[in-house]
PDB file of C-alpha atoms and ligand atoms in Angstrom:
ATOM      1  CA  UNK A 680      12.889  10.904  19.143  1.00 97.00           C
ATOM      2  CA  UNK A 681      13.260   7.596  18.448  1.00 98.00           C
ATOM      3  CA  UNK A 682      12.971   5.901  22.366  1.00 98.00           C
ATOM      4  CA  UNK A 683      10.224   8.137  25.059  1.00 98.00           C
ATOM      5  CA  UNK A 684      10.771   8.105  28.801  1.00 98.00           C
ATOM      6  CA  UNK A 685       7.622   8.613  31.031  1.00 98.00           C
ATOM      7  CA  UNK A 686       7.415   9.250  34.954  1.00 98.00           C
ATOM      8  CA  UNK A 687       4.250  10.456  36.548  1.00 98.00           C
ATOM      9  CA  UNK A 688       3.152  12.929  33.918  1.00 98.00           C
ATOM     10  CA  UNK A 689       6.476  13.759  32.771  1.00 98.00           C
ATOM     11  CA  UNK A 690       8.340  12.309  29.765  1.00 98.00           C
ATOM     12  CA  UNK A 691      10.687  13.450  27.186  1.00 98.00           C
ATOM     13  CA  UNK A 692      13.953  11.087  25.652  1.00 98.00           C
ATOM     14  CA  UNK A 693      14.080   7.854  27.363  1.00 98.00           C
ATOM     15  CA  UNK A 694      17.967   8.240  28.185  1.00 98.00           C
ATOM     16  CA  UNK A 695      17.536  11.293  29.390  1.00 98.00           C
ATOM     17  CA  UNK A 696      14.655  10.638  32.195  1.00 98.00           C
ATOM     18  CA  UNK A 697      15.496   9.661  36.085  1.00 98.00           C
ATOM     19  CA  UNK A 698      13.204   8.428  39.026  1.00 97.00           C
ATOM     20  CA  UNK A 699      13.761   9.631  42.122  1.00 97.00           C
ATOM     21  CA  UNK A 700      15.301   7.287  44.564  1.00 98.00           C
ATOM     22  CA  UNK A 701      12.376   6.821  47.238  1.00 97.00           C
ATOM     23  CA  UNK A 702      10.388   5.185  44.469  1.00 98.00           C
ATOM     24  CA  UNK A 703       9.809   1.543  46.011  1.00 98.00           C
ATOM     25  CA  UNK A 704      10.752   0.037  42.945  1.00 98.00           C
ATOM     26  CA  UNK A 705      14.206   1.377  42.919  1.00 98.00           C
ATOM     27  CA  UNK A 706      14.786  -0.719  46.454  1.00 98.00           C
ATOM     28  CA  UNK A 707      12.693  -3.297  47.067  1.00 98.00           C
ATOM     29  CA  UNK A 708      11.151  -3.919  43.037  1.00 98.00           C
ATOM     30  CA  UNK A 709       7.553  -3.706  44.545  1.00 98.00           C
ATOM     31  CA  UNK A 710       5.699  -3.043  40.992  1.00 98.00           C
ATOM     32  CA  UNK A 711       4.328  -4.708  38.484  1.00 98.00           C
ATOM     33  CA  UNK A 712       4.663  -4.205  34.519  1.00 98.00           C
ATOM     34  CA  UNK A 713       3.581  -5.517  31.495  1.00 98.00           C
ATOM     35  CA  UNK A 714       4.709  -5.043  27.558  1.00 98.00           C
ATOM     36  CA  UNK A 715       3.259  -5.007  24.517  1.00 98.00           C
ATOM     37  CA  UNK A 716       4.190  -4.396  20.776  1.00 98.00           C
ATOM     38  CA  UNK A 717       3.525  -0.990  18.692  1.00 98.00           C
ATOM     39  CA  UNK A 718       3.709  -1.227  14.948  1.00 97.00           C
ATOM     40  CA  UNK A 719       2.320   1.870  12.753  1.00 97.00           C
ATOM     41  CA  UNK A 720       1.089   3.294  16.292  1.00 97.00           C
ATOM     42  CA  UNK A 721      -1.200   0.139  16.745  1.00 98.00           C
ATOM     43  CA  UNK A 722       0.088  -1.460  20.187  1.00 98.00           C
ATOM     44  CA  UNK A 723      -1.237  -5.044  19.469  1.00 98.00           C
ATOM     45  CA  UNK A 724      -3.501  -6.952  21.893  1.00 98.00           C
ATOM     46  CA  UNK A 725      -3.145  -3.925  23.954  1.00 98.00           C
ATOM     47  CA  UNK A 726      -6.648  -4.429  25.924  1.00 98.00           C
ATOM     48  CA  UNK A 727      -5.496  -8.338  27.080  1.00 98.00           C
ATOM     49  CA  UNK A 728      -2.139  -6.562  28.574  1.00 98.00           C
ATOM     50  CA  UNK A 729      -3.627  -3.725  30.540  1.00 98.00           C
ATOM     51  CA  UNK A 730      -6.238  -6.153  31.738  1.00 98.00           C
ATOM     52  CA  UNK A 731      -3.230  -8.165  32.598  1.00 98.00           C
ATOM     53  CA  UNK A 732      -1.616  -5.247  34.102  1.00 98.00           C
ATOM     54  CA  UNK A 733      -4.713  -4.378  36.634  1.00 98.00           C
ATOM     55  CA  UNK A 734      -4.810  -8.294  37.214  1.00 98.00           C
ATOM     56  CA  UNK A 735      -1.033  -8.057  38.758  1.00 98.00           C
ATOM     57  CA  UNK A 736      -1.421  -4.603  40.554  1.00 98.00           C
ATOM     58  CA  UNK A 737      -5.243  -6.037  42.045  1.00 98.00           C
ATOM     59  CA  UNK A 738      -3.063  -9.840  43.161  1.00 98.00           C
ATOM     60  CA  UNK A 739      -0.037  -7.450  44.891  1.00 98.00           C
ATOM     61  CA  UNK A 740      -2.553  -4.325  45.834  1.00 98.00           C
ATOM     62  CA  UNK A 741      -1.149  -1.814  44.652  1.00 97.00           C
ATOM     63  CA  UNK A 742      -3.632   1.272  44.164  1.00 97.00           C
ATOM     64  CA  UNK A 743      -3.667   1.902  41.151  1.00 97.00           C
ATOM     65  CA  UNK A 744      -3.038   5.529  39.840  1.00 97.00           C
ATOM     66  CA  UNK A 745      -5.753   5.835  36.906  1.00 97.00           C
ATOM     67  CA  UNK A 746      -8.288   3.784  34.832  1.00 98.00           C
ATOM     68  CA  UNK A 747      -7.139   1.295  32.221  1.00 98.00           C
ATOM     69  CA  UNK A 748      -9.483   3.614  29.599  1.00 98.00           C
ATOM     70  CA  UNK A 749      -7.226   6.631  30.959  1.00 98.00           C
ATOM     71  CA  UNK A 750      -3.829   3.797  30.767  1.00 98.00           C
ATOM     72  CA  UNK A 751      -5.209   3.116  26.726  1.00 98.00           C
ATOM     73  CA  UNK A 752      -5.302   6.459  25.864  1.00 98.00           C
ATOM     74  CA  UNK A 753      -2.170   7.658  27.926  1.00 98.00           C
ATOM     75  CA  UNK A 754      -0.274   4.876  25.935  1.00 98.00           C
ATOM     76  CA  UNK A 755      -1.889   5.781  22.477  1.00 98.00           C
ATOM     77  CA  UNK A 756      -0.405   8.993  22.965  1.00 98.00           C
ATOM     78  CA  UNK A 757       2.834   8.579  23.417  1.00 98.00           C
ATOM     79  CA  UNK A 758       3.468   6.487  20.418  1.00 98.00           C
ATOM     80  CA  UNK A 759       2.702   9.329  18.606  1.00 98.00           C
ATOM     81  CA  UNK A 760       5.930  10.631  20.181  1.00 98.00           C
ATOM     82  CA  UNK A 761       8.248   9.077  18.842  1.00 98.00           C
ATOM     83  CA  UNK A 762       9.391   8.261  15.505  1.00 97.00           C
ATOM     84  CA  UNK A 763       7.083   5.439  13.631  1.00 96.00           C
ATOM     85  CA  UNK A 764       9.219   2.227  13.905  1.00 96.00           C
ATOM     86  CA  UNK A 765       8.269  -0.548  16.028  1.00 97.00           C
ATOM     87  CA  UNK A 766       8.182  -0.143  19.301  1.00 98.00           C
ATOM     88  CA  UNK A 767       8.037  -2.321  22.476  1.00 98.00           C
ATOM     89  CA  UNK A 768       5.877  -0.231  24.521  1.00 98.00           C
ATOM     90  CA  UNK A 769       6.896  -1.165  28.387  1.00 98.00           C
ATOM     91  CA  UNK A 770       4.894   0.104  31.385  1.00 99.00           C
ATOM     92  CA  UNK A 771       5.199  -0.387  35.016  1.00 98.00           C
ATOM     93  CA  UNK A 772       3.478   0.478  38.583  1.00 98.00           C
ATOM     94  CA  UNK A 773       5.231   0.495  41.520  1.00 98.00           C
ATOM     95  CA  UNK A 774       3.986   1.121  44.971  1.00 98.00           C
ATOM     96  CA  UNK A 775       4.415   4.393  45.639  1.00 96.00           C
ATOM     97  CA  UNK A 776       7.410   6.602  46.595  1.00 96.00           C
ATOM     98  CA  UNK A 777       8.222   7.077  50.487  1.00 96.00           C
ATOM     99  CA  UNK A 778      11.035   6.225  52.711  1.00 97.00           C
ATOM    100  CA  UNK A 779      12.541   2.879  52.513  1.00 97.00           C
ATOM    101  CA  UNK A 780      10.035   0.392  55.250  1.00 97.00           C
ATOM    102  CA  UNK A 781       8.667  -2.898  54.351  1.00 98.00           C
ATOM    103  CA  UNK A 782       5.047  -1.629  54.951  1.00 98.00           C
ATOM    104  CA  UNK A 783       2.253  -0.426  52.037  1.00 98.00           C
ATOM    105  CA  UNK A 784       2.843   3.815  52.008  1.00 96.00           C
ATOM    106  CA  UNK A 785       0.026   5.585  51.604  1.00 94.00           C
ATOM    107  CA  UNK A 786      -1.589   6.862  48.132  1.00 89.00           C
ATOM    108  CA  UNK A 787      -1.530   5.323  44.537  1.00 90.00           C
ATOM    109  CA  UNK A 788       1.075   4.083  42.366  1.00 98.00           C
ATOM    110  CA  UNK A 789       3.757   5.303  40.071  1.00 98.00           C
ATOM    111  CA  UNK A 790       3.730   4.720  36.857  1.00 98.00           C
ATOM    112  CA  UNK A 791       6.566   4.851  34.352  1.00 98.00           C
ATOM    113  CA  UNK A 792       6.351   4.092  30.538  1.00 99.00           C
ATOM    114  CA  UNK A 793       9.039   3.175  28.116  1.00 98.00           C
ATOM    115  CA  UNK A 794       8.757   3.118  24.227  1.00 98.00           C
ATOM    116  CA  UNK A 795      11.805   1.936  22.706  1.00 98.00           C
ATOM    117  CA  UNK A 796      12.141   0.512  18.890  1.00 98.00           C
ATOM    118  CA  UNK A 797      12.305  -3.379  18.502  1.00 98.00           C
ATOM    119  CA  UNK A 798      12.663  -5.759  15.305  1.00 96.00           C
ATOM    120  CA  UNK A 799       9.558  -7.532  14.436  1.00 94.00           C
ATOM    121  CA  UNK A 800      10.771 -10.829  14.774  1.00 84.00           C
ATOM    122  CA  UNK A 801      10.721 -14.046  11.532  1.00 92.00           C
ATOM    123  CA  UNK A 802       8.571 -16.062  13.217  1.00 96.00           C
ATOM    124  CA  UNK A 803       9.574 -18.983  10.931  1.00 97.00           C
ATOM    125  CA  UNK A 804      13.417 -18.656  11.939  1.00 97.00           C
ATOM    126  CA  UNK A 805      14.500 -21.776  14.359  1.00 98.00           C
ATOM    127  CA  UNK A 806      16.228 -21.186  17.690  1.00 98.00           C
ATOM    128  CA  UNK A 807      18.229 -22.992  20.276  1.00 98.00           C
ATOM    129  CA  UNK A 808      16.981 -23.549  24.262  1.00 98.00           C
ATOM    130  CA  UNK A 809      18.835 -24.520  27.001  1.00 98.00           C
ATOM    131  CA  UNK A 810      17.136 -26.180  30.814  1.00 98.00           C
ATOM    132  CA  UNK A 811      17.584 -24.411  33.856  1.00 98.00           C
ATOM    133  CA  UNK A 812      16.179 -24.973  37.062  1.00 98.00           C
ATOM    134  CA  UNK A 813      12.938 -23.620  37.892  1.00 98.00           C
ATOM    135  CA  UNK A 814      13.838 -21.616  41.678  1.00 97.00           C
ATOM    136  CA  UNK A 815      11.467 -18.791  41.414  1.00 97.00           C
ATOM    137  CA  UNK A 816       8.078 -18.421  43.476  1.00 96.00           C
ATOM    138  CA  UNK A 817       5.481 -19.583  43.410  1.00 97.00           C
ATOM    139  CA  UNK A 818       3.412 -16.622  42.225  1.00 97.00           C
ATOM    140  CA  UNK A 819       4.463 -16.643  38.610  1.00 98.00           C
ATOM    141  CA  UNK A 820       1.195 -15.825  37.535  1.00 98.00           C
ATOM    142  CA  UNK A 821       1.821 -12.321  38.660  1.00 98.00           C
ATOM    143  CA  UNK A 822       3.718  -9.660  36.410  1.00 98.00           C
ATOM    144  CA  UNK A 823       6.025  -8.285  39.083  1.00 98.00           C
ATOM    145  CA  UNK A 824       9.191  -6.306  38.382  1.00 98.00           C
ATOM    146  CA  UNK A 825      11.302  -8.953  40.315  1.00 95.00           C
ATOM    147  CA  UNK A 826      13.037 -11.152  37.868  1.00 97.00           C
ATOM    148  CA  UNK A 827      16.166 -12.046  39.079  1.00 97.00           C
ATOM    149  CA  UNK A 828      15.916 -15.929  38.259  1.00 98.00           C
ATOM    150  CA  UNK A 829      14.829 -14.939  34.558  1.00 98.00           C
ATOM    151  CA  UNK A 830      17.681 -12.826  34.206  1.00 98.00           C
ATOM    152  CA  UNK A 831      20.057 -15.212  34.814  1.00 98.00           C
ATOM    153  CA  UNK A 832      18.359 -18.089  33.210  1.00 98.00           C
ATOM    154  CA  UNK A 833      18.733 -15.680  29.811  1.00 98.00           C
ATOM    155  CA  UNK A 834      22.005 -14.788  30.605  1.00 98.00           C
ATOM    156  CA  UNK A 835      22.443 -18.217  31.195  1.00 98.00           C
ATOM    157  CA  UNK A 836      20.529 -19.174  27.492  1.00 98.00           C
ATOM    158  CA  UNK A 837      23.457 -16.594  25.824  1.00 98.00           C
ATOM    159  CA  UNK A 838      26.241 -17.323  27.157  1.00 98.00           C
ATOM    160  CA  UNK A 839      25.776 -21.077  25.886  1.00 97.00           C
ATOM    161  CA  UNK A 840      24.334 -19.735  22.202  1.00 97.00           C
ATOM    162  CA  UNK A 841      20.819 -20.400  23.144  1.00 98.00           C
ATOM    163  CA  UNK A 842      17.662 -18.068  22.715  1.00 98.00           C
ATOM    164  CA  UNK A 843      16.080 -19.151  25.495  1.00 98.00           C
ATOM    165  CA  UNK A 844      16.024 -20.504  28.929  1.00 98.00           C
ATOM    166  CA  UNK A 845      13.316 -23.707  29.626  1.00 98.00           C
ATOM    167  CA  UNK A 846      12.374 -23.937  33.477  1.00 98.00           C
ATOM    168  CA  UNK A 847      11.613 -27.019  35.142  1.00 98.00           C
ATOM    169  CA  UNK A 848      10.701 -27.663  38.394  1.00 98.00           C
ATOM    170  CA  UNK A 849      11.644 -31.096  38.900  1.00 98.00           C
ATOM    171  CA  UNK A 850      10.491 -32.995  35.531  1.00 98.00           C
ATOM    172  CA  UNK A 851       8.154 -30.664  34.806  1.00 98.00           C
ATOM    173  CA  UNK A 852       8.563 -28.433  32.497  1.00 99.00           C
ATOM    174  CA  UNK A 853       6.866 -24.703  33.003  1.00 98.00           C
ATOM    175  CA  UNK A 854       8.022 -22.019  31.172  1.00 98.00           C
ATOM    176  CA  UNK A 855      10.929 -19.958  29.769  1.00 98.00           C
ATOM    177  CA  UNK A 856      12.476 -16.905  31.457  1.00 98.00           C
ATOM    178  CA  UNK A 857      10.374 -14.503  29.225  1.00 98.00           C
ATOM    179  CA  UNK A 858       8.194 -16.917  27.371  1.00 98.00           C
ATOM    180  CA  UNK A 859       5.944 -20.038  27.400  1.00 98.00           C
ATOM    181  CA  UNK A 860       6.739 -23.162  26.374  1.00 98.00           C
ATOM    182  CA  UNK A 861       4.136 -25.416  24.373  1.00 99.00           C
ATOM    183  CA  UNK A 862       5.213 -29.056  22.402  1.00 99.00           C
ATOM    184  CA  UNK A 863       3.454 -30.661  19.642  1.00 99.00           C
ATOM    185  CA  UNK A 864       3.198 -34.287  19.676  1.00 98.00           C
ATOM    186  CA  UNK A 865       0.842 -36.269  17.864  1.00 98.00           C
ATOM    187  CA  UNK A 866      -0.929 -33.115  16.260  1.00 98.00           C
ATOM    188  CA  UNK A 867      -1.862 -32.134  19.790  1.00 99.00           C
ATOM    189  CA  UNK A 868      -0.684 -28.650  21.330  1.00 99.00           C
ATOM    190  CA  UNK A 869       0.541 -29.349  24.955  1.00 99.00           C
ATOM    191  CA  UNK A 870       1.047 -26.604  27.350  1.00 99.00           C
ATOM    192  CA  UNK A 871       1.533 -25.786  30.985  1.00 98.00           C
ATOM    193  CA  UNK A 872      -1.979 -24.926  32.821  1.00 98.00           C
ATOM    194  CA  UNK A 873      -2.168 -21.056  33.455  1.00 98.00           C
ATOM    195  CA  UNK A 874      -1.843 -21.632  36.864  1.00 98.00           C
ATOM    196  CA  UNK A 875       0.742 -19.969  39.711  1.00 98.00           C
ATOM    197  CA  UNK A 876       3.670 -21.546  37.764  1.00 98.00           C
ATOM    198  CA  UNK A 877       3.682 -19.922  34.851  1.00 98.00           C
ATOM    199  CA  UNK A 878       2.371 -16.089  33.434  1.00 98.00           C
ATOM    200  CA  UNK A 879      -0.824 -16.834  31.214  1.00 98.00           C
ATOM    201  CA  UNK A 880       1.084 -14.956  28.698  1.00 98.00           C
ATOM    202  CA  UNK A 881      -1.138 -13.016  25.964  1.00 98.00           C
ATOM    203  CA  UNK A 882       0.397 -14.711  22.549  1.00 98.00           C
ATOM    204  CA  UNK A 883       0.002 -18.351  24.528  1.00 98.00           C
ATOM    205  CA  UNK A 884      -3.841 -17.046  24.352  1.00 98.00           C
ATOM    206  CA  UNK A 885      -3.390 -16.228  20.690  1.00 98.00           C
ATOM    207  CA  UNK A 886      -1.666 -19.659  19.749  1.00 98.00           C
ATOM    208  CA  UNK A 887      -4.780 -21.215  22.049  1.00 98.00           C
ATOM    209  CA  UNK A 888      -7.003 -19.312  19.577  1.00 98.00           C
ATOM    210  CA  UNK A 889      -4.792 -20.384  16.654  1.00 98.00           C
ATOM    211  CA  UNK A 890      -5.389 -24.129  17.668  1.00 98.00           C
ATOM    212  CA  UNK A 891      -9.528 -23.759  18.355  1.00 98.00           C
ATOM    213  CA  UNK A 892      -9.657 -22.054  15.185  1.00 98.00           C
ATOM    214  CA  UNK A 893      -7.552 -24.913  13.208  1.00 98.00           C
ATOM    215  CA  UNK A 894      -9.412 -27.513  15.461  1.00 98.00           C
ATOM    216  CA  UNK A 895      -5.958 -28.250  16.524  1.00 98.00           C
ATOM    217  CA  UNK A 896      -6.637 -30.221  20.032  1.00 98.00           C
ATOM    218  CA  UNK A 897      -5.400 -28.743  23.003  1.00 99.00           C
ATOM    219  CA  UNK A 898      -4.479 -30.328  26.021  1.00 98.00           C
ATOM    220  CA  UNK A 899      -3.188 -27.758  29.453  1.00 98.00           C
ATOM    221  CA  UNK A 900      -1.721 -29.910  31.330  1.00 98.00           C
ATOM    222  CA  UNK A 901       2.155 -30.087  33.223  1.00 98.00           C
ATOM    223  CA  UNK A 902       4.524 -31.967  30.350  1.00 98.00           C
ATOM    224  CA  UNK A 903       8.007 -33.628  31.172  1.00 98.00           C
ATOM    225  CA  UNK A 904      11.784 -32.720  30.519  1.00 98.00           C
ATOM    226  CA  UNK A 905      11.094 -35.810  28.159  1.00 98.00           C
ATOM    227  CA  UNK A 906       8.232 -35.061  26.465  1.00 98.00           C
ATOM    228  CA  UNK A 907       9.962 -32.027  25.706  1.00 98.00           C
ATOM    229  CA  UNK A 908      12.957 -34.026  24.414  1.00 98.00           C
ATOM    230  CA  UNK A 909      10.656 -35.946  22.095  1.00 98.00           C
ATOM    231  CA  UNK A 910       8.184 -33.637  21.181  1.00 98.00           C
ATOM    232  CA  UNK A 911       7.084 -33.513  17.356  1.00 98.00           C
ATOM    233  CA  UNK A 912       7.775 -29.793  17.851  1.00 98.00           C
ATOM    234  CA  UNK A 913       8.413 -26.811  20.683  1.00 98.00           C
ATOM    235  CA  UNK A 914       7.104 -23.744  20.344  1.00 98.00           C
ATOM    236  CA  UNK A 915       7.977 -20.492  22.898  1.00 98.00           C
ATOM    237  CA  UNK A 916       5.662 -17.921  23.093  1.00 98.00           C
ATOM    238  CA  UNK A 917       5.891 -14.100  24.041  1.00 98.00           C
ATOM    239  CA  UNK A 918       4.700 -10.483  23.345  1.00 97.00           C
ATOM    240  CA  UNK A 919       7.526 -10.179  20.997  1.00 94.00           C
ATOM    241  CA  UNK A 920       8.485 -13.989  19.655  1.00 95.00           C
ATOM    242  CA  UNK A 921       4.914 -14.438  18.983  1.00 96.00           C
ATOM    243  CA  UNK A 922       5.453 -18.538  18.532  1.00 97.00           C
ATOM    244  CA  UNK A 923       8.875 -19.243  17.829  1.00 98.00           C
ATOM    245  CA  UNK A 924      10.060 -23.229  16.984  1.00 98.00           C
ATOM    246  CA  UNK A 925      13.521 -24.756  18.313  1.00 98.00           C
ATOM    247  CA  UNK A 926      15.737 -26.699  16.810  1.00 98.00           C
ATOM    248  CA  UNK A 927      17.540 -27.925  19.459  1.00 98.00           C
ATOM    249  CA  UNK A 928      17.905 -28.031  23.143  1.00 98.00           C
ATOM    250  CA  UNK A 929      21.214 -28.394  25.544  1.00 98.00           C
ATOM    251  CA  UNK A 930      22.811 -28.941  22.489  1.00 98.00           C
ATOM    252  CA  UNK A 931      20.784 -32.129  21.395  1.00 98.00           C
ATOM    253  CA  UNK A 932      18.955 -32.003  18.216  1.00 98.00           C
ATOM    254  CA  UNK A 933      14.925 -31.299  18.941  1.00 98.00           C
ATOM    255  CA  UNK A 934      11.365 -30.530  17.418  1.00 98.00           C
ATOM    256  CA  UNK A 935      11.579 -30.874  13.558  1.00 98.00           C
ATOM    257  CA  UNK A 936       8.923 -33.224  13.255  1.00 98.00           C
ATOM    258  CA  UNK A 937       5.506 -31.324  12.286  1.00 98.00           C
ATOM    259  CA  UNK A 938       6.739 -28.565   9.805  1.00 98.00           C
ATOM    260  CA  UNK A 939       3.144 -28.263   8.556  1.00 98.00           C
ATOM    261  CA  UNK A 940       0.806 -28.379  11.418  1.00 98.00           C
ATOM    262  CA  UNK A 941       3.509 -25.692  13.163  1.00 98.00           C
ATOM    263  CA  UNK A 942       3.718 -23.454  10.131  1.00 98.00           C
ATOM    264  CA  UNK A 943       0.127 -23.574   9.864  1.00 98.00           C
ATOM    265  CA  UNK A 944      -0.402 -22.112  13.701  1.00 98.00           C
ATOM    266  CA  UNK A 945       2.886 -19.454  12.951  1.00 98.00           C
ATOM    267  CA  UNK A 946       0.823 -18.418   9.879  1.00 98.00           C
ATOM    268  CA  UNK A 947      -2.870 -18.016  11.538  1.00 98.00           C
ATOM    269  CA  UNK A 948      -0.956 -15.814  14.810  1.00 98.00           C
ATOM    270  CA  UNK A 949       1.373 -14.255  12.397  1.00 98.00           C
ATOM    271  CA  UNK A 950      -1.178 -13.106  10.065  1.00 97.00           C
ATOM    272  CA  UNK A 951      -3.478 -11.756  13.160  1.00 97.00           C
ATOM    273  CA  UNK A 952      -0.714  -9.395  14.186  1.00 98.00           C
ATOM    274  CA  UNK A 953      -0.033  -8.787  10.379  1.00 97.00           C
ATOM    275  CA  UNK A 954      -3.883  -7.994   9.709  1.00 97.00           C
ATOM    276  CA  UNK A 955      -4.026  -5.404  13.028  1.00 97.00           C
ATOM    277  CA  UNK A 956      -1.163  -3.431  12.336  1.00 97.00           C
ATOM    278  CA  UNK A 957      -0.591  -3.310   8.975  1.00 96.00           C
ATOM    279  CA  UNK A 958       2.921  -4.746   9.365  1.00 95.00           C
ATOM    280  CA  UNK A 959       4.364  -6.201   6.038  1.00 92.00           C
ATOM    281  CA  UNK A 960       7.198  -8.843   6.697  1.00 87.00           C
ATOM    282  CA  UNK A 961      10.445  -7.274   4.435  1.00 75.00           C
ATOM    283  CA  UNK A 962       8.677  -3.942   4.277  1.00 65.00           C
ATOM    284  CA  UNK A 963       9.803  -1.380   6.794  1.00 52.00           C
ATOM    285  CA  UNK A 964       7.440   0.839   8.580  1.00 44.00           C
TER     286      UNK A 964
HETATM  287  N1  PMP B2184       6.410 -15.993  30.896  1.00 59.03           N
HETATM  288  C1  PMP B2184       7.274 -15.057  31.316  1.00 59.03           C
HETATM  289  C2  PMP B2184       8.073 -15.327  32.555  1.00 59.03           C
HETATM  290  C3  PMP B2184       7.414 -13.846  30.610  1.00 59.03           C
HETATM  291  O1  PMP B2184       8.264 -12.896  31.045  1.00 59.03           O
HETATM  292  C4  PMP B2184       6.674 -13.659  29.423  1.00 59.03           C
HETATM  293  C5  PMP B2184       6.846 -12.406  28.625  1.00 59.03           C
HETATM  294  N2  PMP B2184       6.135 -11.352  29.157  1.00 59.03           N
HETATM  295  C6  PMP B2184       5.787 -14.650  29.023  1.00 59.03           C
HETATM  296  C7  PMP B2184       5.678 -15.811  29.780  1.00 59.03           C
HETATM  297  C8  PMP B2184       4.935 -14.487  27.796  1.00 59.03           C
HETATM  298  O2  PMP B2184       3.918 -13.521  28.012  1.00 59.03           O
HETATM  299  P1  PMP B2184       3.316 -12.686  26.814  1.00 59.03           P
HETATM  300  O3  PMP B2184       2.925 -13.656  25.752  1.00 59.03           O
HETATM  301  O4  PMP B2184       2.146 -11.995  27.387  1.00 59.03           O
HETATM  302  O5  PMP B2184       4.393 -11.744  26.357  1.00 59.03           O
END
């Protein structure tokens, strides 16, 4: 099997699985998820994402259905499932199933799983970004399953041959539709403040570490659309990007400026996520 479906104690081939329709993420997207990478049957960081996960259920209270020890091994589990590529293993809680009313039903939550293979990604490879209007919430910081202004801010990135979609709100520049966004100028790292704006996302920890460890100084703090514009270099961040540089943005040239110091934090968070899975760029799995 190379892609596992999992529902409330029952899974089998992802394609294959259904949830029934009272589940309140179905209608109203009242969940929360969160996503981390599997290589060799090592899900990376895994700890920092369900302590994520109980974060987002605890800030939207929802019940949750089991422990995070009973979560870890749950999840350890399955990827031994499915075939042994890498995965992205995906999990989600939603509130309950019941009949469709704005109001918390009683009991715990659902929980669905998804394991479904991914490519490890070349870190070193350059991308393109595009802007887009920041009009989501203001509880960013919270994992939900409602993500209808990142969807069309990537769709957005695509359809004009871009990776990745920047928010701003205003001049200020927050994050990307499924990533953070962090310049270098002047051999400092510069990134948004993991505050309601943005999702303190787990590899923007690891590139944090990657800088104290370097003695790279930091400084969390909003930038602007044109510090962005001039930065030495931008980096995005995710589960699966890891810390990926751009090349250009709306079309204009970008970034470029600090090939060392940047290949020196890709290296130190590359070779983490090398060293804990045993993943060997150009070697499959
Ligand atoms: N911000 C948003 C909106 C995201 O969807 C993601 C990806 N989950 C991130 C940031 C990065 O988080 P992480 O590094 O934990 O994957």
């Amino acid at each position: 099997m190379d892609a596992l479906g999992y529902y409330n104690g029952t899974w089998g081939p992802l394609d294959d699985m259904t949830v029934p329709m009272n589940d309140r993420g179905v209608y109203f997207g009242d969940g929360v998820y969160d996503a981390a990478v599997c290589v060799n049957r090592v899900i990376f960081t895994l700890d920092e994402h369900i302590d994520r996960f109980f974060t987002s259920a605890e800030l939207l209270e929802i019940k949750p259905s089991c422990s995070k020890e009973a979560l870890t091994a749950l999840l350890q589990d399955l990827v031994q499932k499915v075939d042994n590529a890498p995965l992205l293993a995906y999990w989600q809680w939603t509130r309950g199933a019941s009949r469709r009313d704005h109001t918390f039903p009683p009991g715990t939550a659902n929980l669905l799983i998804m394991l479904k293979p991914i490519a490890v990604p070349d870190i070193y490879r350059k991308i393109k970004l595009i802007t887009q209007d920041d009009t989501r919430f203001l509880h960013c910081n919270i994992k939900t399953l409602n993500l209808i202004p990142n969807v069309l801010a990537a769709q957005r990135a695509r359809e004009r041959g871009g990776k990745e979609a920047v928010f701003h709100r205003g001049e200020i520049v927050t994050e990307g539709s499924h990533s953070n966004v962090h310049i270098l100028k002047g051999g400092v790292f510069i990134t948004h403040p993991a505050d309601n704006l943005i999702l303190r996302g787990i590899a923007r920890s690891h590139l944090l570490g990657a800088c104290k460890k370097l003695k790279v100084p930091v400084e969390e703090r909003p930038f602007t659309l044109t510090e962005l514009f001039n930065a030495d270099e931008i980096l995005i961040s995710s589960t699966s990007t890891m810390g990926l540089s751009a090349e250009a943005i709306d079309g204009k040239p970008a970034g470029g400026k600090a090939p060392e110091l940047l290949k020196k934090l890709q290296d130190e968070v590359f070779g983490e996520f090398c060293a804990a899975t045993g993943w060997q760029p150009g070697v499959r799995s």
